[in-house]
Amino acid sequence: MKAVSKLLHKIPPSTLSCSYRYLSSLQQTSSLLNDFTNFCYHRDLPRAMHALETMEKHGVYADAVTYSNLIKCCLAHKAVREGKRLHHHVFSNGYAPKTFLINTFLNMYVKFNLLEEAQKLFDEMPERNVVSWTTMISAYSYVKLNDRAMGLFVLMVREGVMPNMFTFSSVLRACERLYDVKQLHCSMVKVGLESDVFVRSALIDVYSKLGELLEAMSVFREMMTRDNVVWNSIIAAFAQHSDGDEALNLYKSMRRASFPADQSTLTSVLRACTSLSLLELGRQVHVHVLKFDQDLILNNALLDMYCKCGSLEDAKFIFNRMAEKDVISWSTMIAGLAQNGFSVEALNLFDSMKVQGPKPNHITILGVLFACSHAGLVNQGWYYFRSMKTLCGIDPGREQYGCMLDLLGRAGKLDDMVKLIQEMKCEPDVVTWRTLLDACRAHRNVDLAAYAAKEIQMLDPQDIGAYVLLSNIYANSKRWSDVAEVRKAMRVRGLRKEPGCSWIEVNKKIHAFILGDKSHPQIDEIDKQLNQFISRLTSAGYVPDTNFVLQDLEGEQGEDSLRSHSEKLAIVYGIMSFPREKTIRIWKNLKICGDCHIFAKLISELEQRHIVIRDPIRYHHFKDGACSCGDYW
């Protein structure tokens, strides 16, 4: 120690002072960096940003990993301003960040949905690796800027950067043409990524999106080993394209292969049950949903299934117990109530949503307008239609115009319909003119019907619905020569009217009935029972409404045609098959006719039954001689 002391005495004071200052500076720098690092790792954003300012004053920089943790902290706090501030700090005074750190900034801007800032940073990068390219391609694919995503992928390949499985997964979702998908599929095979789980899943998704379900199934079958991601993709592909049977078959195969069902699986299975209106199977799936009790997406799928299967009691139970409800939950319940004939309740729920729920969107307004349409609430419908901008911040689109036209048509305001069609900001399509044509049928305006049918035939000469509706309108007016002309035109074009079909689920089997079809094994017993019911109803005052006979038939021959309508056969079979306390649920491919509507009301009172009939437009709940639609449909 004495030797050291003597040595220090020999060093000039000025040199010692500089050394102490240097050591002090090193200690201060080390302390600053330690504090900054701790704040970043512990996600303490305010103190980290304060430490950053102090570091800048002393020209101190941290390492890339610490900065990346601060970026994650900015993302967690949704701190856009702080993120930009950090970007400025890292690129100041000639500091050259590593590619890894720049990629983290790219990801930050993408997550903040600041794609212009992300693109600018990407363009300025001195070196871009596969992560850089994939981040930008994924970003543009996510926001549906598909041309940009595809363009970047082409540039990436030209620059010699090899795509990885995440790149292919992202760019596949930007494909809008089958040709592009096929090209990418070949590229994957060349680089040996076609067996990757994420790539396979994306391939299945994109083939499904383009309606190429056979290609999707081919990709699925080529996999030697599968996991939940791929199973979920193929089940979702068929469920989303309303092929519920195949979706359910795949689900059974998945379970037999010992793969567990997760939220994604069950969501697709519920969608399949919804498309097939399989209420009992949907209830069985509900049991499996219970272990994911608070999953919002699953609860919304359950809610949709119960609404579309006509079980409002179950739908209300799910809705009322949901811990979290988003705009989809509210919109589904509002539309479900409206479709099942509870329009006033739907509008009351909408009022509650405006007070305690999320901001309504265009889907919500569709449900509200549907409720007004099926209750004849013209003034309220006009109010909600004209208030869309203030209520939701959106302008009416084709679907909202369609609902408003339907409302006016049901109310018999055909002149207002024509005026609204002329005011539409989008060109009228086939659905628009068919709505007018259907209103003309209901209110017997033959001349306007012919005009609407002509517009449809100009847009789509093969649209069979226009011919059928026009034929029905002429038939209702007893203009049989015009009916013959329409049917001749149909024959010339090779068009055939879809036969009316009704089906009912009994003992887990679907029983279908078609007008004039005698193939059901119990058809003789059903006919016998039907005749007995009609005899009893006739004694009580039932008179078949032959306005719904769309052929040149008279008297008993016309009544016989009505007698064998498919929904009557299904109702009788339901009465024969179920105990009195069980609801009879029937589905139809065509709109229920007026005579069958009267029959269902009367039989519900005569037999003390609850009958639910779902047609393509809405649900009819028949009970105690009345229908939930209030005879307005």
XYZ file of C-alpha atoms in Angstrom:
633
model
C 0.000 0.000 0.000
C 2.893 2.338 0.866
C 4.406 1.657 -2.556
C 1.129 2.499 -4.256
C 0.785 5.654 -2.183
C 4.302 6.770 -3.159
C 3.497 6.025 -6.806
C 0.275 8.087 -6.679
C 2.194 11.016 -5.200
C 4.473 10.950 -8.229
C 1.500 11.243 -10.707
C 0.696 14.862 -11.576
C -2.611 16.142 -10.028
C -4.061 17.027 -13.453
C -3.627 13.432 -14.660
C -5.263 12.045 -11.513
C -8.223 14.383 -11.954
C -8.805 13.166 -15.543
C -8.616 9.539 -14.440
C -11.139 10.078 -11.663
C -13.471 11.859 -14.074
C -13.113 9.010 -16.575
C -13.845 6.394 -13.923
C -16.760 8.436 -12.688
C -18.098 8.717 -16.245
C -17.794 4.983 -16.746
C -19.661 4.332 -13.506
C -22.404 6.792 -14.487
C -22.739 5.218 -17.931
C -22.897 1.746 -16.431
C -25.506 2.867 -13.909
C -27.600 4.523 -16.650
C -27.516 1.389 -18.804
C -28.350 -0.877 -15.862
C -31.313 1.287 -14.892
C -32.515 1.519 -18.498
C -32.194 -2.244 -18.982
C -34.123 -2.996 -15.787
C -36.912 -0.606 -16.737
C -37.179 -2.186 -20.195
C -37.219 -5.772 -18.932
C -39.820 -4.929 -16.289
C -42.058 -3.109 -18.825
C -41.828 0.178 -16.865
C -42.429 2.446 -19.859
C -42.449 5.931 -18.188
C -39.163 5.363 -16.319
C -37.586 3.674 -19.346
C -38.390 6.697 -21.549
C -37.043 9.073 -18.877
C -33.807 7.033 -18.711
C -33.651 7.160 -22.526
C -33.616 10.981 -22.446
C -30.769 10.963 -19.918
C -28.816 8.496 -22.052
C -29.200 10.764 -25.089
C -27.709 13.693 -23.160
C -24.636 11.580 -22.415
C -24.448 9.963 -25.886
C -25.040 6.507 -24.439
C -26.603 3.620 -26.403
C -27.905 0.260 -25.204
C -27.719 -3.113 -26.944
C -30.239 -4.384 -29.526
C -31.875 -6.866 -27.154
C -32.647 -4.143 -24.589
C -34.133 -1.904 -27.280
C -36.258 -4.788 -28.570
C -37.650 -5.256 -25.067
C -38.580 -1.575 -24.948
C -40.348 -1.956 -28.325
C -42.362 -4.839 -26.863
C -43.166 -2.588 -23.917
C -44.455 0.106 -26.314
C -46.619 -2.505 -28.055
C -48.021 -3.753 -24.749
C -48.994 -0.189 -23.763
C -50.099 0.735 -27.325
C -47.662 3.635 -26.994
C -47.293 4.824 -30.601
C -45.639 8.144 -29.692
C -43.047 6.455 -27.469
C -42.355 3.863 -30.167
C -41.629 6.576 -32.734
C -39.480 8.394 -30.171
C -37.400 5.261 -29.651
C -37.064 4.836 -33.426
C -35.657 8.351 -33.680
C -33.202 7.691 -30.813
C -31.874 4.437 -32.289
C -31.208 5.969 -35.702
C -29.642 9.222 -34.401
C -25.973 10.305 -34.384
C -24.858 7.718 -36.894
C -25.791 4.718 -34.737
C -26.243 1.729 -37.073
C -28.770 -0.749 -35.617
C -28.610 -4.398 -36.527
C -31.088 -5.969 -38.966
C -32.647 -7.845 -36.058
C -33.553 -4.559 -34.337
C -34.872 -2.931 -37.519
C -37.111 -5.975 -38.047
C -38.470 -5.457 -34.535
C -39.318 -1.842 -35.437
C -40.971 -3.088 -38.635
C -43.122 -5.440 -36.591
C -43.997 -2.592 -34.212
C -45.257 -0.340 -37.024
C -47.220 -3.229 -38.530
C -48.851 -4.001 -35.166
C -49.743 -0.311 -34.812
C -51.245 -0.500 -38.342
C -48.837 2.210 -39.531
C -48.035 0.566 -42.847
C -46.678 3.712 -44.514
C -44.071 4.107 -41.747
C -43.295 0.388 -41.975
C -42.851 0.570 -45.764
C -40.582 3.627 -45.469
C -38.381 1.878 -42.910
C -38.341 -1.274 -45.045
C -37.259 0.723 -48.124
C -34.382 2.331 -46.152
C -33.030 -0.926 -44.742
C -29.394 -1.517 -45.860
C -29.951 -5.264 -45.592
C -33.219 -7.203 -45.665
C -33.546 -10.815 -44.625
C -36.432 -13.285 -44.865
C -37.953 -11.901 -41.639
C -38.057 -8.360 -43.103
C -39.791 -9.482 -46.289
C -42.188 -11.819 -44.499
C -43.215 -9.109 -42.010
C -44.247 -6.761 -44.821
C -45.918 -9.456 -46.935
C -47.898 -10.634 -43.896
C -48.907 -7.052 -43.065
C -50.319 -6.337 -46.520
C -51.997 -9.741 -46.673
C -53.667 -9.122 -43.295
C -55.256 -5.820 -44.409
C -56.291 -7.342 -47.784
C -53.855 -5.253 -49.839
C -53.253 -8.418 -51.797
C -51.581 -6.888 -54.857
C -48.900 -5.303 -52.673
C -48.316 -8.561 -50.815
C -47.947 -10.488 -54.082
C -45.699 -7.782 -55.545
C -43.366 -7.887 -52.551
C -43.153 -11.663 -52.773
C -42.043 -11.434 -56.416
C -39.383 -8.821 -55.509
C -38.186 -10.988 -52.641
C -37.607 -13.964 -54.925
C -35.873 -11.753 -57.512
C -33.465 -10.501 -54.837
C -32.520 -14.068 -54.048
C -34.081 -14.287 -50.590
C -35.438 -17.782 -49.939
C -39.044 -17.765 -48.600
C -39.739 -19.798 -45.462
C -42.944 -21.453 -44.252
C -44.213 -18.197 -42.718
C -43.655 -16.338 -46.003
C -45.632 -18.920 -47.961
C -48.398 -19.000 -45.339
C -48.735 -15.207 -45.563
C -48.593 -14.830 -49.338
C -51.063 -17.681 -49.867
C -53.699 -15.743 -47.975
C -53.220 -12.866 -50.425
C -54.019 -15.044 -53.460
C -57.176 -14.177 -55.363
C -56.638 -16.381 -58.420
C -56.366 -20.142 -58.630
C -53.439 -19.757 -61.064
C -51.370 -17.910 -58.399
C -52.134 -20.576 -55.788
C -51.032 -23.344 -58.162
C -47.783 -21.476 -58.889
C -47.040 -21.056 -55.192
C -47.958 -24.673 -54.534
C -45.317 -25.743 -57.068
C -42.734 -23.426 -55.484
C -43.360 -24.991 -52.084
C -42.790 -28.456 -53.479
C -39.498 -27.308 -55.065
C -38.111 -25.967 -51.766
C -39.477 -28.901 -49.739
C -41.959 -26.960 -47.621
C -45.162 -28.554 -48.874
C -45.374 -30.834 -45.821
C -45.054 -28.013 -43.288
C -48.138 -27.810 -41.060
C -48.609 -24.045 -41.420
C -48.115 -24.115 -45.183
C -50.577 -27.008 -45.571
C -53.102 -25.218 -43.416
C -52.758 -22.029 -45.475
C -53.093 -24.038 -48.710
C -56.308 -25.646 -47.464
C -57.639 -22.236 -46.411
C -56.932 -20.541 -49.736
C -58.315 -23.413 -51.859
C -61.404 -23.256 -49.673
C -61.689 -19.476 -50.093
C -61.649 -19.957 -53.863
C -64.309 -22.670 -53.623
C -61.882 -25.444 -54.627
C -62.885 -27.934 -51.935
C -61.618 -30.960 -53.885
C -58.152 -29.355 -54.058
C -58.341 -28.575 -50.337
C -59.212 -32.194 -49.580
C -56.396 -33.404 -51.837
C -53.857 -31.304 -49.896
C -55.257 -32.671 -46.646
C -55.067 -36.301 -47.771
C -51.478 -35.973 -48.998
C -50.259 -35.357 -45.444
C -48.812 -38.440 -43.793
C -48.983 -36.819 -40.341
C -51.531 -34.250 -39.283
C -52.123 -32.058 -36.276
C -54.976 -29.963 -34.914
C -54.119 -26.980 -37.143
C -54.598 -28.981 -40.355
C -57.684 -30.823 -39.084
C -59.251 -27.499 -38.092
C -58.495 -25.994 -41.514
C -60.187 -28.779 -43.477
C -63.219 -28.944 -41.161
C -63.600 -25.149 -41.367
C -63.294 -25.294 -45.180
C -66.393 -27.470 -45.533
C -68.329 -25.797 -42.705
C -67.823 -22.344 -44.250
C -69.083 -23.587 -47.614
C -72.278 -24.978 -46.088
C -71.210 -28.578 -46.615
C -72.127 -29.463 -43.064
C -72.316 -33.203 -43.722
C -68.690 -33.450 -44.832
C -67.552 -31.129 -42.029
C -69.206 -33.389 -39.462
C -67.775 -36.529 -41.081
C -64.292 -35.009 -40.888
C -64.876 -34.091 -37.259
C -65.785 -37.714 -36.489
C -62.603 -38.881 -38.269
C -60.567 -36.381 -36.274
C -61.947 -37.688 -32.988
C -61.383 -41.305 -34.065
C -57.755 -40.362 -34.785
C -57.510 -39.230 -31.113
C -57.072 -35.529 -31.836
C -58.719 -33.289 -29.205
C -61.278 -30.685 -30.237
C -60.270 -27.110 -29.401
C -62.158 -23.820 -29.721
C -61.514 -23.601 -33.473
C -62.791 -27.147 -34.055
C -65.961 -26.635 -32.055
C -66.667 -23.304 -33.755
C -66.623 -25.035 -37.161
C -68.729 -27.950 -35.905
C -71.320 -25.517 -34.551
C -71.334 -23.746 -37.919
C -71.988 -27.113 -39.589
C -74.865 -27.816 -37.172
C -76.244 -24.353 -37.975
C -76.150 -24.880 -41.751
C -77.923 -28.248 -41.366
C -80.266 -26.968 -38.622
C -79.301 -29.926 -36.419
C -80.460 -28.595 -33.055
C -80.028 -31.840 -31.118
C -76.483 -32.341 -32.380
C -75.756 -28.693 -31.610
C -76.870 -29.298 -28.028
C -74.432 -32.216 -27.798
C -71.613 -29.950 -29.013
C -72.678 -27.419 -26.376
C -71.594 -29.934 -23.710
C -68.036 -29.851 -25.103
C -68.101 -26.045 -25.242
C -68.607 -25.842 -21.469
C -64.910 -26.453 -20.777
C -64.154 -23.269 -22.759
C -66.930 -21.481 -20.882
C -65.838 -17.875 -21.318
C -64.587 -18.113 -24.918
C -66.309 -15.245 -26.768
C -66.011 -16.722 -30.292
C -67.462 -20.050 -29.166
C -70.303 -18.394 -27.273
C -71.134 -16.329 -30.364
C -71.180 -19.511 -32.482
C -73.497 -21.170 -29.932
C -75.756 -18.129 -29.926
C -75.932 -18.150 -33.730
C -76.681 -21.894 -33.800
C -79.570 -21.643 -31.338
C -81.027 -18.583 -33.096
C -80.851 -20.207 -36.542
C -82.249 -23.493 -35.256
C -85.247 -21.597 -33.876
C -84.553 -22.276 -30.178
C -84.926 -18.792 -28.722
C -85.061 -20.043 -25.126
C -81.551 -21.516 -25.448
C -80.306 -18.436 -27.320
C -81.551 -16.085 -24.595
C -79.981 -18.281 -21.918
C -76.562 -18.125 -23.646
C -76.814 -14.371 -24.304
C -77.835 -13.461 -20.752
C -75.038 -15.464 -19.121
C -72.215 -14.301 -21.421
C -69.582 -12.541 -19.300
C -68.357 -10.683 -22.389
C -70.470 -9.531 -25.318
C -69.161 -7.867 -28.462
C -70.978 -6.314 -31.405
C -71.364 -9.805 -32.971
C -73.139 -11.095 -29.840
C -75.631 -8.230 -29.786
C -76.182 -8.285 -33.563
C -76.739 -12.070 -33.592
C -79.327 -11.869 -30.820
C -81.149 -8.925 -32.435
C -81.270 -10.702 -35.826
C -82.287 -13.984 -34.161
C -85.233 -12.373 -32.393
C -86.296 -10.639 -35.605
C -86.059 -13.800 -37.739
C -88.087 -15.764 -35.208
C -90.910 -13.225 -35.244
C -90.102 -11.267 -32.072
C -89.545 -7.905 -33.736
C -90.563 -5.676 -30.821
C -88.217 -7.577 -28.500
C -85.439 -7.200 -31.088
C -85.915 -3.429 -31.224
C -85.985 -3.217 -27.410
C -82.702 -5.109 -27.296
C -81.260 -2.661 -29.824
C -82.236 0.212 -27.519
C -80.402 -1.563 -24.676
C -77.365 -2.033 -26.910
C -77.187 1.698 -27.600
C -77.091 2.349 -23.843
C -74.874 -0.447 -22.488
C -73.379 -2.295 -25.446
C -70.756 -1.645 -28.140
C -71.313 0.706 -31.051
C -73.702 -0.894 -33.595
C -72.310 -1.810 -37.015
C -73.840 -2.475 -40.434
C -74.785 -6.051 -39.415
C -76.683 -4.723 -36.385
C -78.659 -2.349 -38.588
C -79.542 -5.234 -40.921
C -81.119 -7.058 -37.968
C -82.986 -3.910 -36.914
C -84.323 -3.295 -40.430
C -85.301 -6.973 -40.679
C -87.249 -6.590 -37.433
C -89.053 -3.543 -38.796
C -89.719 -5.307 -42.105
C -91.312 -8.382 -40.541
C -93.475 -6.345 -38.185
C -94.648 -3.766 -40.736
C -92.954 -0.884 -38.866
C -92.449 1.385 -41.879
C -91.857 4.668 -40.027
C -89.371 3.115 -37.617
C -87.633 1.406 -40.533
C -87.235 4.717 -42.350
C -85.860 6.295 -39.161
C -83.172 3.644 -38.660
C -82.333 3.593 -42.383
C -81.898 7.370 -42.524
C -79.981 7.420 -39.198
C -77.325 4.851 -40.102
C -74.659 7.522 -40.479
C -75.246 8.982 -37.017
C -75.872 5.615 -35.292
C -73.027 3.613 -36.852
C -70.954 6.061 -38.845
C -71.644 4.175 -42.085
C -73.643 4.775 -45.261
C -76.326 2.298 -46.393
C -74.985 -0.520 -48.555
C -76.688 -2.955 -50.891
C -77.883 -5.180 -48.010
C -79.421 -2.281 -46.078
C -81.161 -1.058 -49.238
C -82.438 -4.602 -49.753
C -83.912 -4.735 -46.235
C -85.587 -1.358 -46.672
C -87.044 -2.423 -50.018
C -88.350 -5.603 -48.398
C -90.007 -3.510 -45.670
C -91.701 -1.243 -48.233
C -92.734 -4.210 -50.340
C -94.386 -6.039 -47.458
C -96.259 -2.846 -46.582
C -97.516 -2.556 -50.175
C -95.670 0.709 -50.865
C -94.590 -0.240 -54.382
C -94.197 3.357 -55.597
C -91.821 4.074 -52.718
C -89.888 0.925 -53.652
C -89.395 2.125 -57.219
C -88.321 5.552 -55.959
C -85.788 4.045 -53.531
C -84.368 1.797 -56.275
C -83.818 4.910 -58.391
C -82.064 6.624 -55.440
C -79.698 3.718 -54.706
C -76.016 4.647 -54.811
C -75.196 1.141 -56.091
C -76.564 -0.451 -59.249
C -79.684 -2.604 -58.618
C -78.840 -6.296 -58.805
C -80.942 -9.425 -59.300
C -81.869 -9.561 -55.592
C -83.122 -5.951 -55.717
C -85.453 -6.608 -58.655
C -86.598 -9.942 -57.198
C -87.621 -8.137 -53.996
C -89.766 -5.820 -56.110
C -91.124 -8.790 -58.064
C -92.076 -10.619 -54.861
C -93.860 -7.490 -53.586
C -95.771 -7.322 -56.876
C -96.860 -10.941 -56.324
C -98.078 -10.211 -52.806
C -99.988 -7.082 -53.886
C -101.017 -8.301 -57.367
C -99.396 -5.596 -59.470
C -99.010 -7.520 -62.713
C -97.619 -4.724 -64.913
C -94.844 -3.727 -62.482
C -94.083 -7.422 -61.979
C -93.504 -7.889 -65.707
C -91.124 -4.887 -65.677
C -89.151 -6.237 -62.695
C -88.950 -9.715 -64.247
C -87.597 -8.208 -67.474
C -84.839 -6.415 -65.519
C -83.878 -9.687 -63.820
C -83.778 -11.588 -67.099
C -81.493 -8.923 -68.588
C -79.052 -9.320 -65.674
C -79.299 -13.104 -65.447
C -81.251 -14.965 -68.167
C -80.836 -18.234 -66.229
C -82.402 -16.928 -62.988
C -85.234 -19.392 -62.462
C -86.694 -17.428 -59.523
C -87.889 -14.620 -61.801
C -89.737 -17.010 -64.096
C -91.365 -18.856 -61.192
C -92.495 -15.665 -59.452
C -93.869 -14.180 -62.673
C -95.668 -17.442 -63.426
C -97.181 -17.406 -59.936
C -98.323 -13.798 -60.368
C -100.046 -14.621 -63.650
C -101.584 -17.733 -62.077
C -102.997 -15.739 -59.152
C -104.612 -13.403 -61.688
C -106.008 -16.403 -63.644
C -103.990 -15.335 -66.707
C -103.298 -18.903 -67.758
C -102.138 -18.051 -71.277
C -99.410 -15.844 -69.796
C -98.506 -18.653 -67.389
C -98.117 -20.937 -70.410
C -95.836 -18.399 -72.141
C -93.573 -18.132 -69.093
C -93.365 -21.906 -68.726
C -92.597 -22.260 -72.424
C -89.719 -19.783 -72.034
C -88.454 -21.867 -69.095
C -88.526 -25.052 -71.192
C -86.663 -23.358 -74.046
C -83.886 -22.315 -71.634
C -83.846 -25.722 -69.940
C -84.978 -24.289 -66.583
C -86.941 -26.361 -64.077
C -88.706 -25.138 -60.967
C -87.209 -26.446 -57.743
C -89.777 -28.702 -56.056
C -90.960 -27.799 -52.576
C -89.204 -29.876 -49.933
C -89.644 -30.050 -46.156
C -87.602 -32.123 -43.741
C -87.720 -33.055 -40.090
C -85.264 -34.796 -37.743
C -86.679 -37.834 -35.921
C -84.491 -40.176 -33.849
C -81.315 -38.612 -35.317
C -82.495 -39.288 -38.885
C -83.585 -36.696 -41.454
C -86.957 -37.423 -43.095
C -87.608 -35.410 -46.266
C -90.955 -34.832 -47.977
C -91.469 -33.553 -51.512
C -94.750 -32.621 -53.208
C -96.162 -35.738 -54.855
C -93.348 -38.020 -53.637
C -94.604 -41.323 -52.211
C -91.236 -42.824 -51.266
C -91.451 -42.388 -47.500
C -91.995 -45.829 -45.880
C -94.905 -44.482 -43.773
C -96.507 -42.320 -46.480
C -99.811 -44.241 -46.474
C -100.214 -43.777 -42.729
C -99.204 -40.101 -43.046
C -101.773 -39.512 -45.813
C -104.474 -41.219 -43.786
C -103.689 -39.120 -40.709
C -103.527 -35.927 -42.818
C -106.980 -36.594 -44.292
C -108.399 -37.101 -40.792
C -106.904 -33.802 -39.624
C -108.232 -31.902 -42.662
C -111.691 -33.411 -42.084
C -111.677 -32.272 -38.444
C -110.336 -28.808 -39.376
C -112.923 -28.436 -42.150
C -115.641 -29.108 -39.587
C -114.126 -26.294 -37.526
C -114.251 -23.883 -40.494
C -110.988 -24.505 -42.409
C -111.336 -23.781 -46.137
C -108.319 -24.533 -48.387
C -107.016 -21.292 -49.946
C -106.829 -22.167 -53.642
C -105.108 -18.847 -54.417
C -101.928 -20.831 -53.763
C -102.702 -23.379 -56.480
C -100.373 -22.330 -59.276
C -101.849 -24.447 -62.037
C -105.052 -24.141 -64.059
C -106.953 -26.453 -61.685
C -110.431 -26.041 -60.265
C -112.470 -27.285 -57.305
C -111.432 -30.512 -55.603
C -108.480 -30.984 -57.970
C -106.972 -27.693 -56.741
C -107.601 -28.595 -53.111
C -105.884 -31.967 -53.614
C -102.787 -30.143 -54.879
C -102.665 -28.101 -51.661
C -103.315 -31.176 -49.526
C -100.006 -32.796 -50.531
C -97.745 -29.789 -49.880
C -94.531 -30.987 -48.246
C -94.865 -28.967 -45.028
C -98.277 -30.532 -44.271
C -96.774 -34.007 -44.640
C -93.853 -33.094 -42.370
C -96.171 -31.611 -39.726
C -98.298 -34.743 -39.630
C -95.235 -36.970 -39.409
C -93.952 -34.834 -36.527
C -97.262 -35.211 -34.667
C -97.114 -38.970 -35.223
C -93.480 -39.228 -34.046
C -93.203 -36.885 -31.036
C -94.991 -36.665 -27.693
C -97.225 -33.649 -27.202
C -94.709 -31.729 -25.050
C -91.882 -31.882 -27.646
C -91.528 -29.058 -30.169
C -91.942 -30.102 -33.809
C -89.201 -28.445 -35.902
C -89.470 -28.415 -39.702
C -87.240 -26.898 -42.377
C -88.256 -25.835 -45.900
C -86.333 -24.933 -49.025
C -89.054 -22.547 -50.246
C -91.191 -19.881 -48.610
C -94.208 -21.341 -46.793
C -97.466 -20.846 -48.697
C -100.480 -19.111 -47.185
C -102.664 -22.205 -47.073
C -100.006 -24.230 -45.226
C -99.584 -21.289 -42.834
C -103.313 -21.403 -42.024
C -103.171 -25.205 -41.666
C -100.197 -25.006 -39.247
C -101.960 -22.427 -37.053
C -105.142 -24.483 -36.842
C -103.390 -27.811 -36.217
C -101.248 -26.256 -33.446
C -104.472 -25.363 -31.614
C -106.303 -28.592 -32.443
C -103.428 -30.822 -31.266
C -102.005 -28.432 -28.638
C -98.598 -28.511 -30.310
C -95.683 -26.085 -30.648
C -94.591 -26.195 -34.307
C -91.592 -24.300 -35.676
C -91.181 -24.008 -39.448
C -88.027 -22.461 -40.875
C -88.147 -21.305 -44.489
C -85.320 -19.487 -46.331
C -86.494 -16.118 -45.009
C -87.582 -16.561 -41.398
C -88.983 -18.803 -38.664
C -92.660 -19.332 -37.886
C -93.531 -20.400 -34.326
C -97.075 -21.821 -34.297
C -98.741 -22.221 -30.926
C -102.344 -22.050 -29.669
C -103.666 -21.198 -33.132
C -101.344 -18.208 -33.681
C -98.007 -17.594 -35.398
C -95.113 -15.485 -34.126
C -95.108 -13.587 -37.442
C -98.543 -12.163 -36.667
C -99.639 -13.262 -40.176
C -97.260 -10.666 -41.628
C -94.552 -12.387 -43.681
